[in-house]
Amino acid sequence: MSDAPPPAPPGDDLPPEQILLSRRAAWILTVGFLLLLAVPPLMDGLTGRVRGLVSAVSGKGSRQPIAERLRDYDAGVASAAFTESPRQLTQQILTEFLNKGNDRVLTGRDGWLFYRPEIRALTGYGPLQPEPHSVSRDPSLLDWEAPLEPIKEFASQLKARGVALWLVPVPMKPGIYPEKLTGRPATGPVRHVAAAAFFRKLGEAGLPVHDLAPELWQAKTGDAALGPVYLKDDTHWTSRGMVVAAGSLARRIRQEPWWSVPPGPAWEITQESSVAGHGDLVEKLGLRDPDQWAPPRAEVLQVVTPPTGSAALADRESPVVVIGDSFVNIFDDPGLGFGRSHGGRSQAGLAWHLAAALGMPLDVHAVNGDGASGVRHWLAQRGESVVRSKKLVIWVIAERDLFLSRSVAKANQVAWERVTFAPDPPAGSPTPAGTAGPIVVEAEAVEKSEQPDPRRANYENALYTVQYRIVKTLSGPPVSGDIEVVHWHFKKRELQPAAAVEAGRSYRLSLEPWAAQEALQPINRAELGEAQPVWWSATAEPLP
C-alpha cells in the first residue's frame, strides 16, 4: 500500500471565477447605475414642475394674469433646486475673477454693486415718453398706467380734504455715485432726462417735490472722513445719508405756517453696531459663498430714544404722516439686514430721525416694495375724519419707481393705482382690535393674491392675502361673511406652510387683528384690492 496522499479533487487548482467586461460595457453599467440614482429626484422635480405648470395655466383662485403666472413658472424652472448649486458656483467664479454681475446686479468699481432696474430707470423711456409696445407680446401691459396722473390725483384728493402732500423721491444710487459705475466723475447728480420736466409738471399741479439729490450730492464730499451716503453692496442709503435726509425734511417742516410745536426735551441718539451681514445686492447676486467674495460687515446705527414719558414714534393722532417704502424702514426693520442683535425694531430708521429732529411723534406707515400704491391705499381707507385731521403727508419713495418704463415696472411689480378715499365707518361698528385672543373659524378660501417666486422676489420675506368666506365660528366672537386674511408667503425665501392655500378648500384659521401685528406691517405684502385686510392668521390648517 502506498503512503502517497490522495489526489486533490478535480477543480481545486483552478483560478477563482472572474467576470470580465469590456470597457464599453463597464461604462454602460456605470452610467445606468448613476441614472437609477438620479431618476427619483428628477421625477419628483418633474412632477412638481408639471403640477406647477397646471396651476399656472388654470390659475384657480388667483388674480394674476396667465402671462404673469407663466413667467413666474418659467422663473421657477430656471431657479429649480437642482440648478442652484451649479449656478451659484458659476456666479462666484464670474464675480470674483471677472467682476461680472447677473441679470439683476451690475458690478462697479471698488466693490460697489448696482441694481439693474435703477440703470434702466436712468436710461429708459421714463414716465413721460410712451414705451413702444407690441400688444401681441404682452397685452397686460396696456393696463399699466404711468405715475404722473395717479400722483396728481392723489395730491388733489388730499388737498380737497385740507391736507398737504410732499413727494420725496430718494435719488438712485448710480445717480449719486456714477463714478463708481462708469469711472468718470460727474459735476452733479445724474438724473433721467425727463426728471426736470416730470417734477415741474407735479409742481404746476400744486404738488411740492422735496428733492434730496442736491443735499446728498453735497454730503458726498465728506465721504473720505465720514463714509459714503449709500451702501456699497445694497440698494439703500447709509445711516449717514438717511440722517441727512431727515434733517433736510425737518428744516422744511419747521418753516410751514401751521408749525407750532414748542421746543421740548431732546430725543436721545446713541450709536451701536448692527448685526454683521451683506447688503441686498449681494443676495441678488446669488453667490455660493458671499463671505469669500467680501467679509460681512456691521453698520453704525443711530438709535433714537424718545424722552421719558413722551409718546412712541407711531402716534396715529399726529398731524404729520409719513408713508413710504424700504427707504423708510432700512436700519429699523431687521428683515432688511443691519438690524440690532436682539432682532426687534431698531428705532434707527428715517421716521425715527425725523421725529427726533422735530421733537414730536409721527403717524408712520411704510411697507417694503409697496411705496407706489399700497401705502396710499392704507391712508385712503382710514376714514374721512382721520384723513382730515392731518396737516401734512410726506410720501417717501424710491426715485427708481417713478422713472421705470412700463415693461420694467411690470416686471418689478410697480403699479400706479388710483385710490378711493373711504368714508368713516358706521358708529358703533365692531372692530377686531377689541377682541381678546384668537378667534377660531372654519372658512373656505375664495381668492388669493399673487405669490411671486421667492427666489426671484426683491425681498427675502413676504406676505400675501387670501379672501375667505366664513363657514362657521368655532370659538370667540362670531365672524361672518367674506374676510381678507394675511398669511406668510415665505421667510428667508423659504415657502411657509400657509403659502399652500388653495381656492375652493376649507381651512381652520386662528384670526388675530392685522392692525395689531406691528412687526409684520413693514414686510412686503401682496394685496387683493384697495381695502386694507382686517385679519392675520399665522396658519391655515386644511380641513377634510
Coordinates of C-alpha atoms in Angstrom, one line a residue:
M1 CA 0.0 0.0 0.0
S2 CA 1.4 3.4 -1.0
D3 CA 1.8 6.2 1.6
A4 CA 1.3 8.9 -1.1
P5 CA -1.6 11.5 -0.3
P6 CA -4.8 11.0 -2.3
P7 CA -5.1 13.2 -5.4
A8 CA -6.8 16.6 -5.0
P9 CA -10.4 16.8 -6.1
P10 CA -10.8 18.0 -9.6
G11 CA -11.1 21.8 -10.0
D12 CA -9.3 22.8 -6.7
D13 CA -6.3 24.0 -8.7
L14 CA -8.5 26.2 -11.0
P15 CA -8.2 30.0 -10.6
P16 CA -11.0 32.0 -8.9
E17 CA -14.0 32.6 -11.0
Q18 CA -13.8 36.0 -12.8
I19 CA -16.3 38.1 -14.8
L20 CA -14.6 40.1 -17.5
L21 CA -16.3 43.2 -19.0
S22 CA -15.2 45.3 -21.9
R23 CA -14.6 49.0 -21.2
R24 CA -17.7 49.9 -23.1
A25 CA -19.9 47.5 -21.1
A26 CA -18.4 49.0 -17.8
W27 CA -19.3 52.5 -18.9
I28 CA -22.8 51.5 -19.8
L29 CA -23.4 49.9 -16.4
T30 CA -21.9 52.8 -14.6
V31 CA -24.0 55.3 -16.4
G32 CA -27.1 53.2 -15.9
F33 CA -26.4 53.0 -12.1
L34 CA -26.0 56.7 -11.9
L35 CA -29.2 57.3 -13.8
L36 CA -31.0 55.0 -11.4
L37 CA -29.8 57.2 -8.5
A38 CA -30.8 60.3 -10.3
V39 CA -34.2 59.3 -11.6
P40 CA -36.2 59.6 -8.2
P41 CA -35.2 63.2 -7.5
L42 CA -35.6 64.1 -11.2
M43 CA -39.0 62.5 -11.3
D44 CA -40.0 64.3 -8.1
G45 CA -38.8 67.6 -9.6
L46 CA -40.6 66.9 -12.9
T47 CA -43.8 66.0 -11.1
G48 CA -43.6 69.3 -9.2
R49 CA -42.9 71.2 -12.4
V50 CA -45.9 69.6 -14.1
R51 CA -48.2 70.4 -11.2
G52 CA -46.8 74.0 -11.2
L53 CA -47.5 74.3 -15.0
V54 CA -51.1 73.0 -14.5
S55 CA -51.5 75.5 -11.6
A56 CA -50.1 78.3 -13.7
V57 CA -52.4 77.6 -16.6
S58 CA -55.5 77.1 -14.6
G59 CA -54.9 79.9 -12.1
K60 CA -57.6 78.7 -9.8
G61 CA -58.4 81.4 -7.2
S62 CA -55.6 83.7 -8.5
R63 CA -56.0 87.3 -9.7
Q64 CA -52.7 87.1 -11.6
P65 CA -53.0 87.2 -15.4
I66 CA -52.0 84.0 -17.1
A67 CA -49.0 85.7 -18.8
E68 CA -47.6 86.6 -15.4
R69 CA -48.3 83.2 -13.9
L70 CA -46.4 81.6 -16.8
R71 CA -43.5 84.0 -16.3
D72 CA -43.4 83.1 -12.6
Y73 CA -43.5 79.4 -13.6
D74 CA -40.6 79.9 -16.1
A75 CA -38.6 81.7 -13.4
G76 CA -39.3 78.8 -11.0
V77 CA -38.0 76.3 -13.5
A78 CA -34.9 78.4 -14.1
S79 CA -34.2 78.6 -10.4
A80 CA -35.1 75.0 -9.5
A81 CA -33.2 73.4 -6.6
F82 CA -31.1 71.1 -8.7
T83 CA -29.7 74.0 -10.7
E84 CA -29.0 76.2 -7.8
S85 CA -25.6 74.9 -6.7
P86 CA -24.0 75.0 -10.2
R87 CA -25.5 78.4 -10.8
Q88 CA -24.1 79.8 -7.6
L89 CA -20.7 78.3 -8.2
T90 CA -20.6 79.8 -11.8
Q91 CA -21.7 83.2 -10.4
Q92 CA -19.0 83.1 -7.7
I93 CA -16.3 82.5 -10.4
L94 CA -17.7 85.2 -12.7
T95 CA -17.9 87.8 -9.9
E96 CA -14.6 87.0 -8.1
F97 CA -12.4 86.7 -11.1
L98 CA -14.1 88.6 -13.9
N99 CA -16.1 91.2 -11.8
K100 CA -19.3 90.2 -13.6
G101 CA -22.8 90.5 -12.2
N102 CA -26.0 88.9 -13.4
D103 CA -29.4 90.0 -14.8
R104 CA -30.3 91.8 -11.6
V105 CA -26.9 93.2 -10.4
L106 CA -24.3 95.2 -12.1
T107 CA -20.8 95.2 -10.7
G108 CA -19.0 98.6 -10.4
R109 CA -15.6 99.7 -9.2
D110 CA -14.0 99.2 -5.8
G111 CA -16.6 96.5 -4.8
W112 CA -19.6 98.7 -5.5
L113 CA -22.8 97.0 -6.7
F114 CA -25.7 98.5 -8.6
Y115 CA -29.3 97.3 -9.1
R116 CA -30.0 96.9 -12.8
P117 CA -33.6 98.3 -12.7
E118 CA -32.1 101.6 -11.5
I119 CA -29.8 101.7 -14.5
R120 CA -32.9 101.1 -16.7
A121 CA -34.8 103.8 -14.7
L122 CA -32.0 106.3 -15.5
T123 CA -31.7 105.4 -19.2
G124 CA -35.1 104.1 -20.3
Y125 CA -38.2 105.8 -21.7
G126 CA -39.3 107.1 -18.4
P127 CA -42.7 108.4 -17.2
L128 CA -43.5 110.9 -20.0
Q129 CA -42.5 109.2 -23.2
P130 CA -44.7 106.2 -24.1
E131 CA -42.7 103.0 -24.5
P132 CA -43.2 101.3 -27.9
H133 CA -45.0 98.0 -27.4
S134 CA -46.5 95.1 -29.3
V135 CA -49.8 94.2 -27.8
S136 CA -49.5 90.6 -29.1
R137 CA -46.4 90.2 -27.0
D138 CA -48.0 91.1 -23.6
P139 CA -51.5 92.6 -23.7
S140 CA -51.5 93.1 -19.9
L141 CA -49.0 95.9 -20.2
L142 CA -51.9 98.0 -21.7
D143 CA -53.4 98.1 -18.2
W144 CA -50.4 99.7 -16.6
E145 CA -50.7 103.5 -16.0
A146 CA -47.8 105.9 -15.9
P147 CA -47.3 107.6 -12.5
L148 CA -48.0 111.3 -13.3
E149 CA -51.8 111.3 -13.3
P150 CA -52.3 108.9 -10.3
I151 CA -49.9 111.0 -8.3
K152 CA -51.5 114.3 -9.3
E153 CA -54.9 112.9 -8.4
F154 CA -53.8 111.7 -5.0
A155 CA -52.4 115.2 -4.2
S156 CA -55.7 116.7 -5.4
Q157 CA -57.7 114.3 -3.2
L158 CA -55.7 115.2 -0.1
K159 CA -55.9 118.9 -0.9
A160 CA -59.7 118.8 -1.1
R161 CA -59.5 117.5 2.5
G162 CA -57.2 120.2 3.7
V163 CA -54.1 118.1 3.7
A164 CA -50.8 118.9 2.0
L165 CA -48.8 116.3 0.2
W166 CA -45.0 116.3 -0.3
L167 CA -43.4 113.9 -2.7
V168 CA -39.9 112.9 -1.5
P169 CA -38.1 110.8 -4.2
V170 CA -35.0 109.1 -2.9
P171 CA -32.3 109.5 -5.5
M172 CA -30.9 106.5 -7.2
K173 CA -27.6 105.2 -6.1
P174 CA -25.9 105.3 -9.6
G175 CA -27.1 108.9 -9.9
I176 CA -25.2 109.9 -6.7
Y177 CA -22.2 107.7 -7.3
P178 CA -21.9 107.5 -11.2
E179 CA -18.1 107.4 -10.9
K180 CA -18.3 104.0 -9.1
L181 CA -20.1 102.6 -12.2
T182 CA -18.5 104.4 -15.2
G183 CA -15.2 105.5 -13.8
R184 CA -15.9 109.1 -15.0
P185 CA -16.5 111.9 -12.5
A186 CA -19.7 114.0 -12.7
T187 CA -20.4 117.6 -11.8
G188 CA -23.7 116.9 -10.2
P189 CA -26.4 114.2 -9.6
V190 CA -27.2 112.1 -12.7
R191 CA -31.0 112.1 -13.4
H192 CA -33.3 110.7 -16.1
V193 CA -33.6 113.1 -19.0
A194 CA -37.3 113.7 -18.1
A195 CA -36.7 114.3 -14.4
A196 CA -36.8 118.1 -14.6
A197 CA -40.0 118.1 -16.7
F198 CA -41.7 115.5 -14.6
F199 CA -41.0 117.3 -11.3
R200 CA -42.1 120.6 -13.0
K201 CA -45.4 119.1 -14.0
L202 CA -46.0 117.9 -10.5
G203 CA -45.2 121.4 -9.1
E204 CA -47.5 123.0 -11.6
A205 CA -50.3 120.7 -10.3
G206 CA -49.6 122.1 -6.7
L207 CA -47.6 119.1 -5.5
P208 CA -44.2 120.1 -4.0
V209 CA -41.3 117.8 -4.7
H210 CA -38.7 117.7 -2.0
D211 CA -35.6 116.9 -3.9
L212 CA -32.9 115.3 -1.8
A213 CA -30.4 114.9 -4.6
P214 CA -28.5 118.2 -4.2
E215 CA -28.0 117.7 -0.4
L216 CA -26.9 114.1 -0.7
W217 CA -24.5 115.1 -3.5
Q218 CA -23.1 117.8 -1.3
A219 CA -22.8 115.4 1.7
K220 CA -20.8 113.1 -0.6
T221 CA -17.9 115.5 -0.4
G222 CA -17.3 114.4 3.1
D223 CA -17.2 110.7 2.3
A224 CA -13.4 110.4 2.9
A225 CA -13.9 111.3 6.6
L226 CA -17.4 110.2 7.3
G227 CA -18.1 107.4 4.9
P228 CA -20.5 107.3 1.9
V229 CA -24.1 108.2 1.8
Y230 CA -25.1 105.0 0.1
L231 CA -24.3 101.4 0.9
K232 CA -21.7 99.8 -1.4
D233 CA -23.5 96.5 -1.7
D234 CA -27.1 97.5 -1.1
T235 CA -29.8 99.5 -2.9
H236 CA -30.3 101.8 0.1
W237 CA -28.6 104.7 1.7
T238 CA -26.3 104.5 4.7
S239 CA -27.3 105.7 8.1
R240 CA -25.4 108.9 7.4
G241 CA -27.3 109.6 4.1
M242 CA -30.6 108.9 5.9
V243 CA -29.8 111.4 8.7
V244 CA -29.0 114.0 6.0
A245 CA -32.5 113.4 4.5
A246 CA -34.2 113.6 7.9
G247 CA -32.6 116.9 8.7
S248 CA -33.5 118.3 5.3
L249 CA -37.2 117.4 5.8
A250 CA -37.3 118.7 9.4
R251 CA -35.9 122.1 8.4
R252 CA -38.6 122.5 5.7
I253 CA -41.4 121.4 8.0
R254 CA -40.4 123.9 10.6
Q255 CA -41.0 126.6 8.0
E256 CA -44.6 125.7 7.5
P257 CA -47.2 128.3 8.7
W258 CA -49.1 125.8 10.8
W259 CA -46.0 124.6 12.6
S260 CA -46.4 125.4 16.3
V261 CA -44.7 122.6 18.2
P262 CA -42.9 124.2 21.1
P263 CA -39.3 123.0 21.9
G264 CA -39.3 120.1 24.2
P265 CA -36.8 117.6 25.7
A266 CA -34.3 116.4 23.3
W267 CA -34.6 112.9 21.9
E268 CA -31.5 110.8 22.7
I269 CA -29.5 109.4 19.9
T270 CA -26.8 106.8 20.6
Q271 CA -24.6 104.8 18.3
E272 CA -24.3 101.0 18.2
S273 CA -23.1 98.4 15.7
S274 CA -25.6 96.4 13.7
V275 CA -25.5 92.7 13.1
A276 CA -22.8 92.0 10.6
G277 CA -24.1 91.0 7.2
H278 CA -24.2 91.7 3.4
G279 CA -26.4 94.1 1.5
D280 CA -29.4 93.0 -0.5
L281 CA -27.4 93.3 -3.8
V282 CA -25.1 90.5 -2.6
E283 CA -28.1 88.3 -2.0
K284 CA -29.4 89.2 -5.5
L285 CA -26.0 88.2 -7.0
G286 CA -26.6 84.6 -5.7
L287 CA -23.1 83.8 -4.8
R288 CA -22.2 80.3 -3.4
D289 CA -20.1 81.9 -0.6
P290 CA -20.7 85.6 -0.2
D291 CA -18.2 85.8 2.7
Q292 CA -15.4 84.6 0.4
W293 CA -16.2 87.5 -2.0
A294 CA -16.4 90.1 0.8
P295 CA -16.4 89.7 4.5
P296 CA -19.7 90.5 6.3
R297 CA -19.6 93.9 8.0
A298 CA -21.6 95.8 10.6
E299 CA -23.1 99.3 10.0
V300 CA -23.3 102.0 12.6
L301 CA -26.9 102.5 13.8
Q302 CA -28.0 105.9 15.1
V303 CA -30.6 104.6 17.6
V304 CA -33.2 107.1 18.7
T305 CA -34.9 107.1 22.2
P306 CA -37.8 109.4 22.9
P307 CA -37.7 111.5 26.1
T308 CA -39.0 109.7 29.2
G309 CA -42.8 109.9 29.4
S310 CA -43.3 111.0 25.8
A311 CA -45.2 109.1 23.1
A312 CA -43.5 106.5 21.0
L313 CA -42.8 107.0 17.3
A314 CA -46.1 105.7 15.9
D315 CA -48.8 108.2 17.1
R316 CA -51.9 107.8 15.0
E317 CA -53.1 111.2 16.2
S318 CA -50.0 113.0 14.9
P319 CA -50.7 115.8 12.3
V320 CA -47.7 114.6 10.2
V321 CA -48.0 111.3 8.3
V322 CA -45.0 109.5 6.8
I323 CA -45.8 106.9 4.2
G324 CA -43.1 105.1 2.2
D325 CA -41.1 102.0 1.3
S326 CA -37.9 100.3 2.4
F327 CA -36.0 103.6 2.4
V328 CA -38.1 104.5 5.5
N329 CA -37.6 101.0 7.0
I330 CA -33.9 100.4 6.4
F331 CA -32.0 100.3 9.8
D332 CA -35.3 99.8 11.6
D333 CA -36.8 96.6 10.1
P334 CA -34.4 93.7 10.9
G335 CA -35.7 91.9 7.8
L336 CA -33.8 94.3 5.6
G337 CA -30.5 93.5 7.3
F338 CA -28.3 95.6 9.5
G339 CA -30.6 95.3 12.5
R340 CA -29.8 95.2 16.2
S341 CA -28.6 92.0 17.8
H342 CA -31.9 91.4 19.7
G343 CA -33.8 91.1 16.4
G344 CA -36.5 93.6 17.1
R345 CA -37.2 97.0 15.6
S346 CA -34.0 99.1 15.8
Q347 CA -35.5 102.6 16.2
A348 CA -32.9 103.9 13.8
G349 CA -34.8 104.4 10.6
L350 CA -35.8 107.6 8.7
A351 CA -39.1 108.2 10.6
W352 CA -37.4 107.9 13.9
H353 CA -34.8 110.5 13.0
L354 CA -37.3 112.9 11.5
A355 CA -39.4 112.6 14.7
A356 CA -36.3 113.3 16.8
A357 CA -35.4 116.4 14.6
L358 CA -39.0 117.7 15.0
G359 CA -39.3 116.7 18.7
M360 CA -42.7 115.0 18.1
P361 CA -44.0 111.6 17.2
L362 CA -45.3 110.8 13.7
D363 CA -48.0 108.8 12.1
V364 CA -46.0 106.3 10.1
H365 CA -46.8 103.5 7.6
A366 CA -44.1 102.1 5.4
V367 CA -44.2 98.8 3.5
N368 CA -41.1 97.3 1.7
G369 CA -41.7 97.4 -2.0
D370 CA -45.1 98.9 -1.7
G371 CA -44.4 102.6 -1.8
A372 CA -46.1 103.3 -5.1
S373 CA -49.7 102.2 -4.3
G374 CA -50.1 100.1 -1.2
V375 CA -49.3 102.9 1.3
R376 CA -51.7 105.3 -0.4
H377 CA -54.5 102.7 -0.2
W378 CA -53.7 102.4 3.5
L379 CA -54.1 106.1 4.1
A380 CA -57.3 106.4 1.9
Q381 CA -59.0 103.6 3.8
R382 CA -58.6 105.1 7.3
G383 CA -61.8 107.2 7.0
E384 CA -62.6 110.8 6.3
S385 CA -62.3 112.1 9.9
V386 CA -58.8 110.6 10.3
V387 CA -57.5 111.9 7.0
R388 CA -59.0 115.4 7.5
S389 CA -57.3 115.7 10.9
K390 CA -53.8 115.6 9.3
K391 CA -51.8 118.6 8.2
L392 CA -49.1 117.0 6.0
V393 CA -48.4 113.7 4.3
I394 CA -44.8 113.0 3.5
W395 CA -44.5 110.4 0.8
V396 CA -41.0 108.9 0.6
I397 CA -40.5 106.7 -2.4
A398 CA -37.5 105.3 -4.4
E399 CA -37.0 107.6 -7.3
R400 CA -36.4 104.4 -9.4
D401 CA -40.2 103.6 -9.2
L402 CA -41.1 107.0 -10.7
F403 CA -38.9 106.6 -13.8
L404 CA -39.3 102.9 -14.8
S405 CA -40.8 102.3 -18.2
R406 CA -43.9 100.2 -18.1
S407 CA -42.4 96.9 -19.1
V408 CA -39.6 97.1 -16.5
A409 CA -42.2 98.4 -13.9
K410 CA -44.4 95.5 -14.5
A411 CA -41.5 93.1 -14.2
N412 CA -40.7 94.7 -10.8
Q413 CA -44.3 94.8 -9.7
V414 CA -44.5 98.6 -9.5
A415 CA -48.1 99.7 -10.2
W416 CA -49.6 103.2 -10.0
E417 CA -53.2 102.5 -9.0
R418 CA -55.9 105.1 -8.4
V419 CA -57.1 105.2 -4.8
T420 CA -60.6 105.8 -3.4
F421 CA -61.0 107.5 0.0
A422 CA -63.3 105.6 2.3
P423 CA -66.0 107.3 4.5
D424 CA -65.9 107.0 8.2
P425 CA -67.1 103.6 9.5
P426 CA -70.6 103.5 10.9
A427 CA -70.8 104.5 14.6
G428 CA -70.6 101.5 16.9
S429 CA -69.3 99.1 14.2
P430 CA -67.3 96.3 15.7
T431 CA -63.5 96.3 15.4
P432 CA -61.3 93.3 15.7
A433 CA -58.8 95.3 17.7
G434 CA -61.1 94.8 20.8
T435 CA -61.0 91.0 20.6
A436 CA -59.3 89.1 23.4
G437 CA -57.3 86.2 22.0
P438 CA -57.6 84.5 18.6
I439 CA -61.0 83.8 17.0
V440 CA -61.0 80.3 15.5
V441 CA -63.2 79.9 12.4
E442 CA -63.8 77.4 9.6
A443 CA -63.6 79.3 6.3
E444 CA -63.5 78.5 2.6
A445 CA -60.7 80.1 0.5
V446 CA -62.3 82.1 -2.3
E447 CA -59.5 84.0 -3.9
K448 CA -55.8 84.8 -3.2
S449 CA -53.4 87.5 -4.2
E450 CA -50.4 86.8 -6.5
Q451 CA -47.5 84.8 -5.0
P452 CA -44.2 85.7 -6.7
D453 CA -41.4 83.1 -6.8
P454 CA -39.4 83.6 -3.6
R455 CA -36.1 83.0 -5.4
R456 CA -36.8 86.0 -7.7
A457 CA -38.6 88.3 -5.3
N458 CA -36.9 91.6 -4.3
Y459 CA -37.2 90.9 -0.6
E460 CA -36.4 87.8 1.4
N461 CA -39.6 87.9 3.5
A462 CA -43.1 88.3 2.1
L463 CA -46.8 88.0 3.0
Y464 CA -49.9 87.5 0.8
T465 CA -53.6 88.0 1.2
V466 CA -56.5 85.5 0.9
Q467 CA -60.2 86.2 0.7
Y468 CA -62.2 83.7 2.7
R469 CA -65.9 83.0 3.1
I470 CA -66.7 82.2 6.8
V471 CA -68.5 78.8 7.2
K472 CA -68.8 79.0 11.0
T473 CA -67.1 80.4 14.1
L474 CA -65.6 77.7 16.2
S475 CA -64.6 79.8 19.2
G476 CA -64.6 83.5 20.2
P477 CA -66.9 86.3 19.0
P478 CA -68.9 85.4 15.8
V479 CA -67.4 86.4 12.4
S480 CA -69.5 86.2 9.2
G481 CA -69.4 87.0 5.6
D482 CA -66.3 87.4 3.4
I483 CA -63.0 88.5 5.1
E484 CA -59.5 89.1 3.9
V485 CA -56.7 87.4 5.9
V486 CA -52.9 88.0 5.7
H487 CA -50.7 84.9 5.7
W488 CA -47.0 84.2 5.5
H489 CA -45.8 83.5 1.9
F490 CA -42.1 83.0 2.6
K491 CA -39.4 83.7 5.2
K492 CA -35.8 83.9 4.3
R493 CA -37.0 82.9 0.8
E494 CA -38.4 79.6 2.2
L495 CA -42.0 78.9 1.5
Q496 CA -44.2 78.7 4.6
P497 CA -47.0 76.1 5.1
A498 CA -49.7 78.8 4.9
A499 CA -48.5 79.6 1.4
A500 CA -50.2 76.4 0.1
V501 CA -53.8 77.7 0.5
E502 CA -56.0 76.6 -2.4
A503 CA -59.2 78.3 -3.6
G504 CA -62.2 76.1 -3.0
R505 CA -60.8 74.3 0.0
S506 CA -61.8 74.8 3.7
Y507 CA -59.4 75.8 6.4
R508 CA -59.3 76.2 10.1
L509 CA -57.9 79.7 10.9
S510 CA -56.9 81.4 14.2
L511 CA -57.7 85.0 13.5
E512 CA -56.0 87.9 15.1
P513 CA -56.3 91.7 14.3
W514 CA -54.0 92.6 11.4
A515 CA -53.6 96.1 12.8
A516 CA -52.0 94.7 16.0
Q517 CA -49.2 92.9 14.1
E518 CA -46.8 95.7 14.4
A519 CA -43.7 93.7 13.5
L520 CA -45.3 92.5 10.3
Q521 CA -46.5 95.8 8.9
P522 CA -43.3 96.8 7.0
I523 CA -43.0 93.4 5.3
N524 CA -43.7 93.2 1.6
R525 CA -47.4 92.1 1.1
A526 CA -49.3 91.2 -1.9
E527 CA -52.8 92.6 -1.8
L528 CA -56.2 91.8 -3.3
G529 CA -57.7 95.3 -3.6
E530 CA -57.8 98.7 -2.1
A531 CA -59.3 97.8 1.3
Q532 CA -56.8 97.0 4.0
P533 CA -57.0 93.5 5.4
V534 CA -58.6 93.1 8.8
W535 CA -57.3 89.8 10.0
W536 CA -54.0 87.9 10.3
S537 CA -53.6 84.1 10.7
A538 CA -50.2 82.5 11.1
T539 CA -51.5 79.1 9.9
A540 CA -54.2 77.8 7.6
E541 CA -55.0 74.2 8.6
P542 CA -56.7 72.3 5.8
L543 CA -59.9 70.6 6.7
P544 CA -61.2 67.4 5.1

